[in-house]
């Protein structure tokens, strides 16, 4: 190993040869199953203010019309990012984006996007990259729906397909389209031409349900989908190491509209299983997402952050 130069590249150099220009960043991170040294570099600044700053960056947040997604979008804007908010049917997102833009002095827009359509996701990302200064820095895949039909044997297959399509497939589609942009920006040396660019950051909303089986409610399909999200992100962290980081956040029971269908007596049982004794508020997750989106987490990839009030600690 020549310091900073992988063995196979060093041998090519010694022979007067150059690596193939068609070698993808994914393939260039390792040789024969061994990672190369210095696939990444540390941020130049150690200032907390600069590490958490998202100034000049572009972020897209899906499922951001309300709840966790909206709070995350607002937090990224407060840190300086221009933000594209994706919503499914909640048109209040349009006014919310305008309010974010006015409050934080960044560009914020809302778009209705069908995240269960790979083509719709790709078209939306490409269009918004063009609209937002020809760059993408952060993608938060937050769109999701609950399983509401109890026992899996008795649940409708159409409901299963809808849950998996929204909670897992959409994350894959978003990652695929965003990753294509980040790979393109990497190969175009965007780090030298885009201000404050340090590679992509993909953050998916998983769930503590990807770690445990919830009781007393039964939701096997949802649990399986969220476990899939966690492992997808781990795998992407390895695959994308040259050009993007990939992480997830696993919220516990949160005080959002996604659980409005749950009876109060069931929620009381939940609280009895949470050391903190309460559901979380969406705003309590902002710090985790901001950390993963920013350079403060430059050495963090393939990680899942549990924010569950201690539920999975018991």
Coordinates of N, CA, C and O in Angstrom, one line a residue, residues 104-243:
X104 N -37.2 31.8 7.9 CA -35.8 31.5 7.9 C -35.0 32.1 6.7 O -33.8 31.9 6.7
X105 N -35.7 32.8 5.8 CA -34.9 33.4 4.7 C -34.3 32.4 3.8 O -33.3 32.7 3.1
X106 N -34.9 31.2 3.6 CA -34.4 30.2 2.7 C -35.5 30.0 1.6 O -36.6 30.5 1.7
X107 N -35.1 29.2 0.6 CA -36.1 28.8 -0.4 C -36.8 27.6 0.1 O -36.2 26.6 0.5
X108 N -38.2 27.6 0.1 CA -38.9 26.5 0.6 C -40.2 26.4 -0.3 O -40.9 27.3 -0.5
X109 N -40.4 25.2 -0.9 CA -41.5 24.9 -1.7 C -42.1 23.6 -1.4 O -41.5 22.7 -0.8
X110 N -43.4 23.4 -1.7 CA -44.1 22.2 -1.4 C -44.6 21.5 -2.7 O -45.0 22.3 -3.6
X111 N -44.5 20.2 -2.8 CA -44.8 19.5 -4.0 C -45.6 18.2 -3.7 O -45.2 17.5 -2.7
X112 N -46.6 18.0 -4.4 CA -47.4 16.7 -4.2 C -46.7 15.7 -5.1 O -46.6 15.8 -6.3
X113 N -46.2 14.6 -4.4 CA -45.5 13.6 -5.1 C -46.0 12.2 -4.6 O -46.1 12.0 -3.4
X114 N -46.2 11.3 -5.5 CA -46.6 9.9 -5.2 C -45.3 9.1 -5.0 O -44.7 8.7 -5.9
X115 N -44.9 8.9 -3.7 CA -43.7 8.2 -3.4 C -43.7 6.7 -3.7 O -42.7 6.1 -3.7
X116 N -44.9 6.2 -4.0 CA -45.0 4.8 -4.4 C -44.8 4.5 -5.8 O -44.8 3.4 -6.3
X117 N -44.5 5.6 -6.6 CA -44.2 5.5 -8.0 C -42.7 5.8 -8.2 O -42.3 7.0 -8.0
X118 N -41.9 4.9 -8.7 CA -40.5 5.1 -8.9 C -40.3 6.2 -9.9 O -39.4 7.1 -9.8
X119 N -41.1 6.3 -11.0 CA -40.9 7.3 -12.0 C -41.3 8.7 -11.5 O -40.6 9.6 -11.8
X120 N -42.3 8.7 -10.7 CA -42.7 10.0 -10.1 C -41.7 10.6 -9.2 O -41.4 11.8 -9.2
X121 N -41.1 9.7 -8.4 CA -40.0 10.1 -7.5 C -38.8 10.6 -8.2 O -38.2 11.7 -7.9
X122 N -38.4 9.9 -9.2 CA -37.2 10.3 -10.0 C -37.5 11.6 -10.7 O -36.6 12.5 -10.7
X123 N -38.6 11.7 -11.3 CA -38.9 13.0 -12.0 C -39.0 14.2 -11.1 O -38.5 15.3 -11.4
X124 N -39.5 14.0 -9.9 CA -39.6 15.1 -8.9 C -38.2 15.5 -8.4 O -37.9 16.7 -8.3
X125 N -37.4 14.5 -8.1 CA -36.0 14.8 -7.7 C -35.2 15.6 -8.7 O -34.6 16.6 -8.4
X126 N -35.3 15.1 -10.0 CA -34.5 15.7 -11.0 C -35.0 17.1 -11.2 O -34.2 18.1 -11.4
X127 N -36.3 17.3 -11.2 CA -36.9 18.7 -11.4 C -36.5 19.6 -10.3 O -36.2 20.8 -10.5
X128 N -36.5 19.1 -9.1 CA -36.2 20.0 -7.9 C -34.8 20.3 -7.8 O -34.4 21.3 -7.3
X129 N -33.9 19.3 -8.2 CA -32.5 19.6 -8.2 C -32.2 20.8 -9.2 O -31.4 21.7 -8.9
X130 N -32.9 20.7 -10.3 CA -32.7 21.8 -11.3 C -33.2 23.2 -10.7 O -32.6 24.2 -10.9
X131 N -34.3 23.1 -10.0 CA -34.9 24.3 -9.5 C -34.2 24.9 -8.3 O -34.1 26.1 -8.1
X132 N -33.6 24.0 -7.5 CA -32.9 24.4 -6.3 C -31.3 24.4 -6.5 O -30.6 23.6 -6.0
X133 N -30.9 25.3 -7.4 CA -29.5 25.6 -7.5 C -28.7 24.5 -8.1 O -27.5 24.3 -7.8
X134 N -29.3 23.5 -8.8 CA -28.7 22.4 -9.4 C -27.8 21.6 -8.5 O -26.7 21.2 -8.8
X135 N -28.4 21.3 -7.3 CA -27.7 20.5 -6.3 C -28.7 19.8 -5.4 O -29.8 20.2 -5.2
X136 N -28.2 18.7 -4.9 CA -29.0 18.0 -3.8 C -27.9 17.5 -2.8 O -26.9 17.0 -3.1
X137 N -28.2 17.9 -1.5 CA -27.3 17.5 -0.4 C -27.9 16.5 0.5 O -27.2 15.6 1.0
X138 N -29.2 16.7 0.8 CA -29.9 15.9 1.9 C -31.2 15.3 1.3 O -32.0 16.1 0.7
X139 N -31.5 14.1 1.6 CA -32.8 13.6 1.3 C -33.3 12.8 2.6 O -32.6 11.9 3.1
X140 N -34.5 13.2 3.1 CA -35.1 12.6 4.2 C -36.3 11.8 3.8 O -37.3 12.4 3.4
X141 N -36.2 10.5 3.8 CA -37.3 9.7 3.3 C -38.2 9.4 4.6 O -37.9 8.5 5.3
X142 N -39.3 10.1 4.7 CA -40.1 10.1 5.9 C -41.5 9.6 5.7 O -42.2 9.3 6.6
X143 N -41.9 9.5 4.4 CA -43.3 9.1 4.1 C -43.6 7.7 4.7 O -42.8 6.8 4.6
X144 N -44.8 7.6 5.3 CA -45.2 6.3 5.8 C -46.6 6.2 6.3 O -47.2 7.3 6.6
X145 N -47.2 5.0 6.3 CA -48.5 4.8 6.8 C -48.5 3.6 7.8 O -47.6 2.8 7.7
X146 N -49.5 3.6 8.7 CA -49.6 2.5 9.6 C -50.3 1.3 9.1 O -51.1 1.4 8.1
X147 N -50.1 0.1 9.7 CA -50.9 -1.0 9.5 C -52.1 -0.9 10.5 O -51.9 -0.7 11.7
X148 N -53.3 -1.0 9.9 CA -54.5 -0.8 10.7 C -55.5 -2.0 10.8 O -56.6 -1.8 11.4
X149 N -55.0 -3.2 10.3 CA -56.0 -4.3 10.3 C -55.7 -5.4 11.2 O -56.2 -6.6 11.0
X150 N -54.9 -5.2 12.2 CA -54.7 -6.2 13.2 C -54.0 -7.5 12.8 O -52.9 -7.4 12.1
X151 N -54.6 -8.6 13.0 CA -54.0 -9.9 12.7 C -53.6 -10.0 11.2 O -54.5 -9.8 10.4
X152 N -52.4 -10.5 11.0 CA -52.0 -10.5 9.6 C -52.7 -11.5 8.7 O -53.0 -11.3 7.5
X153 N -53.2 -12.6 9.3 CA -53.9 -13.6 8.6 C -55.2 -13.1 8.1 O -55.7 -13.4 7.0
X154 N -55.8 -12.2 8.9 CA -57.1 -11.7 8.5 C -57.1 -10.4 7.8 O -58.1 -9.9 7.3
X155 N -55.9 -9.8 7.7 CA -55.8 -8.5 7.0 C -55.9 -8.7 5.5 O -55.5 -9.7 5.0
X156 N -56.3 -7.6 4.8 CA -56.4 -7.7 3.4 C -55.0 -7.6 2.7 O -54.2 -6.8 3.1
X157 N -54.8 -8.3 1.7 CA -53.6 -8.3 0.9 C -53.3 -6.9 0.3 O -52.2 -6.5 0.2
X158 N -54.4 -6.3 -0.1 CA -54.3 -4.9 -0.7 C -53.7 -4.0 0.4 O -52.9 -3.1 0.0
X159 N -54.1 -4.1 1.6 CA -53.6 -3.3 2.7 C -52.1 -3.6 2.9 O -51.3 -2.6 3.1
X160 N -51.7 -4.8 2.9 CA -50.3 -5.2 3.0 C -49.5 -4.6 1.9 O -48.4 -4.0 2.2
X161 N -49.9 -4.7 0.7 CA -49.2 -4.1 -0.4 C -49.1 -2.6 -0.3 O -48.0 -2.0 -0.6
X162 N -50.1 -1.9 0.2 CA -50.1 -0.5 0.4 C -49.1 -0.1 1.4 O -48.3 0.9 1.3
X163 N -49.1 -0.8 2.6 CA -48.1 -0.5 3.7 C -46.7 -0.7 3.2 O -45.8 0.2 3.4
X164 N -46.4 -1.8 2.6 CA -45.0 -2.1 2.2 C -44.6 -1.2 1.1 O -43.5 -0.7 1.0
X165 N -45.5 -0.9 0.2 CA -45.2 0.1 -0.9 C -44.8 1.4 -0.4 O -43.9 2.1 -0.9
X166 N -45.6 1.9 0.6 CA -45.4 3.2 1.1 C -44.2 3.3 2.1 O -43.4 4.2 2.1
X167 N -44.1 2.3 3.0 CA -43.1 2.3 4.1 C -41.7 1.7 3.7 O -40.7 2.1 4.3
X168 N -41.6 0.9 2.7 CA -40.3 0.3 2.3 C -40.0 0.6 0.8 O -38.9 1.2 0.6
X169 N -40.9 0.3 -0.1 CA -40.6 0.5 -1.5 C -40.3 2.0 -1.8 O -39.3 2.3 -2.5
X170 N -41.0 2.9 -1.2 CA -40.8 4.3 -1.5 C -39.4 4.8 -1.0 O -38.8 5.6 -1.6
X171 N -39.0 4.2 0.1 CA -37.6 4.5 0.6 C -36.6 4.1 -0.4 O -35.6 4.8 -0.7
X172 N -36.8 2.9 -1.0 CA -35.9 2.4 -2.0 C -35.9 3.3 -3.2 O -34.8 3.7 -3.8
X173 N -37.1 3.7 -3.7 CA -37.2 4.6 -4.8 C -36.5 5.9 -4.6 O -35.8 6.4 -5.5
X174 N -36.7 6.5 -3.4 CA -36.1 7.8 -3.1 C -34.6 7.7 -3.0 O -33.9 8.5 -3.5
X175 N -34.1 6.6 -2.4 CA -32.7 6.4 -2.3 C -32.1 6.2 -3.7 O -31.0 6.7 -4.0
X176 N -32.7 5.4 -4.5 CA -32.2 5.2 -5.9 C -32.1 6.5 -6.7 O -31.0 6.7 -7.3
X177 N -33.1 7.3 -6.7 CA -33.1 8.5 -7.4 C -32.1 9.6 -6.8 O -31.4 10.2 -7.5
X178 N -32.1 9.7 -5.5 CA -31.2 10.6 -4.8 C -29.8 10.2 -5.0 O -28.9 11.0 -5.3
X179 N -29.5 8.9 -4.8 CA -28.2 8.3 -5.0 C -27.6 8.6 -6.4 O -26.4 8.8 -6.5
X180 N -28.5 8.5 -7.4 CA -28.0 8.8 -8.7 C -27.5 10.2 -8.9 O -26.5 10.5 -9.5
X181 N -28.2 11.1 -8.2 CA -27.8 12.5 -8.2 C -26.4 12.7 -7.5 O -25.5 13.3 -8.0
X182 N -26.3 12.1 -6.3 CA -25.1 12.2 -5.6 C -23.9 11.5 -6.3 O -22.8 12.1 -6.2
X183 N -24.1 10.4 -6.9 CA -23.0 9.8 -7.7 C -22.6 10.7 -8.8 O -21.4 10.9 -9.1
X184 N -23.6 11.4 -9.5 CA -23.3 12.3 -10.5 C -22.5 13.5 -10.0 O -21.5 13.9 -10.7
X185 N -22.9 14.0 -8.9 CA -22.2 15.1 -8.3 C -20.8 14.8 -7.9 O -19.9 15.6 -8.0
X186 N -20.6 13.6 -7.4 CA -19.3 13.1 -7.0 C -18.4 13.0 -8.2 O -17.2 13.5 -8.2
X187 N -18.9 12.4 -9.3 CA -18.0 12.2 -10.4 C -17.7 13.5 -11.2 O -16.8 13.6 -11.9
X188 N -18.6 14.5 -10.9 CA -18.4 15.8 -11.5 C -17.6 16.7 -10.6 O -17.5 17.9 -10.9
X189 N -17.0 16.1 -9.6 CA -16.2 16.9 -8.6 C -17.0 18.1 -8.0 O -16.5 19.2 -7.9
X190 N -18.3 17.8 -7.7 CA -19.1 18.9 -7.1 C -18.6 19.5 -5.9 O -18.9 20.6 -5.5
X191 N -17.8 18.7 -5.1 CA -17.2 19.2 -3.9 C -16.3 20.4 -4.1 O -16.1 21.2 -3.2
X192 N -15.9 20.6 -5.4 CA -15.0 21.7 -5.7 C -15.8 22.9 -6.3 O -15.3 24.0 -6.3
X193 N -17.0 22.6 -6.8 CA -17.8 23.7 -7.5 C -19.0 24.1 -6.7 O -19.5 25.2 -6.9
X194 N -19.5 23.2 -5.8 CA -20.7 23.6 -5.0 C -20.3 24.1 -3.6 O -19.6 23.4 -2.9
X195 N -20.8 25.2 -3.3 CA -20.4 25.8 -2.0 C -20.9 25.0 -0.8 O -22.1 24.6 -0.8
X196 N -20.1 24.7 0.1 CA -20.4 23.9 1.4 C -21.0 22.5 1.0 O -21.8 22.0 1.7
X197 N -20.4 21.9 0.0 CA -20.9 20.5 -0.4 C -19.9 19.5 0.2 O -18.7 19.6 0.0
X198 N -20.4 18.5 0.8 CA -19.5 17.4 1.4 C -20.1 16.0 1.1 O -19.8 15.1 1.8
X199 N -20.8 15.9 0.0 CA -21.4 14.6 -0.3 C -22.9 14.5 0.1 O -23.4 15.4 0.8
X200 N -23.5 13.5 -0.3 CA -24.9 13.4 0.0 C -25.2 12.8 1.4 O -24.3 12.1 2.0
X201 N -26.4 13.1 2.0 CA -26.8 12.5 3.2 C -28.2 12.0 3.1 O -29.1 12.8 2.8
X202 N -28.4 10.7 3.2 CA -29.7 10.1 3.1 C -30.1 9.7 4.5 O -29.4 8.9 5.2
X203 N -31.3 10.1 4.9 CA -31.8 9.8 6.2 C -33.2 9.2 6.1 O -34.1 9.9 5.5
X204 N -33.4 8.0 6.5 CA -34.8 7.4 6.4 C -35.4 7.3 7.8 O -34.7 7.1 8.8
X205 N -36.7 7.5 7.8 CA -37.5 7.3 9.0 C -37.8 5.8 9.1 O -38.7 5.3 8.4
X206 N -37.2 5.1 10.1 CA -37.5 3.7 10.3 C -38.5 3.7 11.5 O -39.4 4.5 11.6
X207 N -38.3 2.9 12.5 CA -39.1 2.8 13.7 C -38.5 1.9 14.7 O -37.8 0.9 14.3
X208 N -38.9 2.1 15.9 CA -38.5 1.1 16.9 C -39.2 -0.3 16.6 O -38.7 -1.3 17.0
X209 N -40.2 -0.2 15.8 CA -40.9 -1.4 15.4 C -40.1 -2.3 14.4 O -40.4 -3.4 14.2
X210 N -39.0 -1.7 13.9 CA -38.1 -2.5 13.1 C -37.1 -3.2 14.0 O -36.3 -4.1 13.5
X211 N -37.2 -3.0 15.3 CA -36.3 -3.7 16.3 C -37.1 -4.7 17.2 O -36.5 -5.6 17.7
X212 N -38.4 -4.4 17.4 CA -39.2 -5.1 18.4 C -40.6 -5.5 17.7 O -40.9 -4.9 16.7
X213 N -41.3 -6.4 18.3 CA -42.7 -6.6 17.9 C -43.6 -5.9 18.9 O -43.6 -6.3 20.1
X214 N -44.3 -5.0 18.4 CA -45.2 -4.2 19.3 C -46.4 -5.0 19.9 O -46.9 -5.9 19.2
X215 N -46.7 -4.6 21.1 CA -47.9 -5.2 21.7 C -48.6 -4.0 22.5 O -47.9 -3.1 22.9
X216 N -49.9 -4.1 22.7 CA -50.8 -5.2 22.3 C -51.3 -5.1 20.9 O -52.0 -6.1 20.4
X217 N -51.1 -4.0 20.1 CA -51.6 -4.0 18.8 C -50.7 -5.0 17.9 O -49.6 -5.2 18.2
X218 N -51.3 -5.5 16.9 CA -50.6 -6.4 16.0 C -50.4 -5.7 14.6 O -51.3 -5.2 14.0
X219 N -49.1 -5.7 14.2 CA -48.8 -4.9 13.0 C -47.6 -5.5 12.3 O -46.6 -4.8 12.0
X220 N -47.6 -6.8 12.0 CA -46.5 -7.5 11.5 C -45.9 -6.9 10.2 O -44.7 -6.8 10.0
X221 N -46.8 -6.5 9.3 CA -46.4 -6.0 8.0 C -45.6 -4.7 8.2 O -44.5 -4.5 7.6
X222 N -46.1 -3.8 9.1 CA -45.4 -2.5 9.3 C -44.0 -2.8 10.0 O -43.0 -2.2 9.6
X223 N -44.0 -3.7 10.9 CA -42.7 -4.0 11.6 C -41.7 -4.5 10.6 O -40.5 -4.2 10.6
X224 N -42.2 -5.4 9.7 CA -41.2 -6.0 8.7 C -40.7 -4.9 7.7 O -39.6 -4.9 7.4
X225 N -41.6 -4.0 7.3 CA -41.2 -2.9 6.4 C -40.2 -2.0 7.1 O -39.2 -1.7 6.4
X226 N -40.4 -1.7 8.3 CA -39.4 -0.8 9.0 C -38.1 -1.5 9.3 O -37.0 -0.9 9.2
X227 N -38.1 -2.8 9.5 CA -36.9 -3.6 9.7 C -36.1 -3.5 8.3 O -34.9 -3.4 8.3
X228 N -36.9 -3.6 7.2 CA -36.3 -3.6 5.9 C -35.6 -2.2 5.7 O -34.6 -2.1 5.0
X229 N -36.3 -1.1 6.1 CA -35.7 0.2 6.0 C -34.3 0.3 6.7 O -33.3 0.8 6.1
X230 N -34.3 -0.2 7.9 CA -33.0 -0.1 8.7 C -31.9 -0.9 7.9 O -30.8 -0.4 7.8
X231 N -32.2 -2.1 7.4 CA -31.1 -2.8 6.8 C -30.8 -2.3 5.4 O -29.7 -2.4 4.9
X232 N -31.8 -1.7 4.7 CA -31.5 -1.1 3.4 C -30.5 0.0 3.6 O -29.5 0.2 2.9
X233 N -30.7 0.8 4.6 CA -29.8 2.0 4.9 C -28.4 1.5 5.3 O -27.4 2.0 4.8
X234 N -28.3 0.4 6.1 CA -27.0 -0.1 6.4 C -26.3 -0.5 5.1 O -25.1 -0.3 5.0
X235 N -27.0 -1.2 4.2 CA -26.4 -1.7 3.0 C -26.0 -0.5 2.1 O -24.9 -0.6 1.5
X236 N -26.8 0.5 2.0 CA -26.4 1.7 1.2 C -25.2 2.4 1.8 O -24.4 3.0 1.0
X237 N -25.1 2.4 3.1 CA -23.9 3.0 3.7 C -22.6 2.4 3.2 O -21.6 3.1 2.9
X238 N -22.6 1.1 2.9 CA -21.4 0.4 2.4 C -21.3 0.7 0.9 O -20.2 1.0 0.4
X239 N -22.4 0.6 0.2 CA -22.4 0.8 -1.2 C -22.1 2.2 -1.7 O -21.4 2.4 -2.7
X240 N -22.5 3.2 -0.9 CA -22.3 4.6 -1.3 C -21.2 5.3 -0.6 O -21.1 6.5 -0.7
X241 N -20.3 4.6 0.1 CA -19.4 5.2 1.0 C -18.5 6.3 0.3 O -18.1 7.3 0.9
X242 N -18.3 6.2 -1.0 CA -17.5 7.3 -1.7 C -18.2 8.6 -1.9 O -17.6 9.6 -1.9
X243 N -19.6 8.5 -2.0 CA -20.3 9.8 -2.4 C -21.4 10.1 -1.5 O -22.0 11.3 -1.6

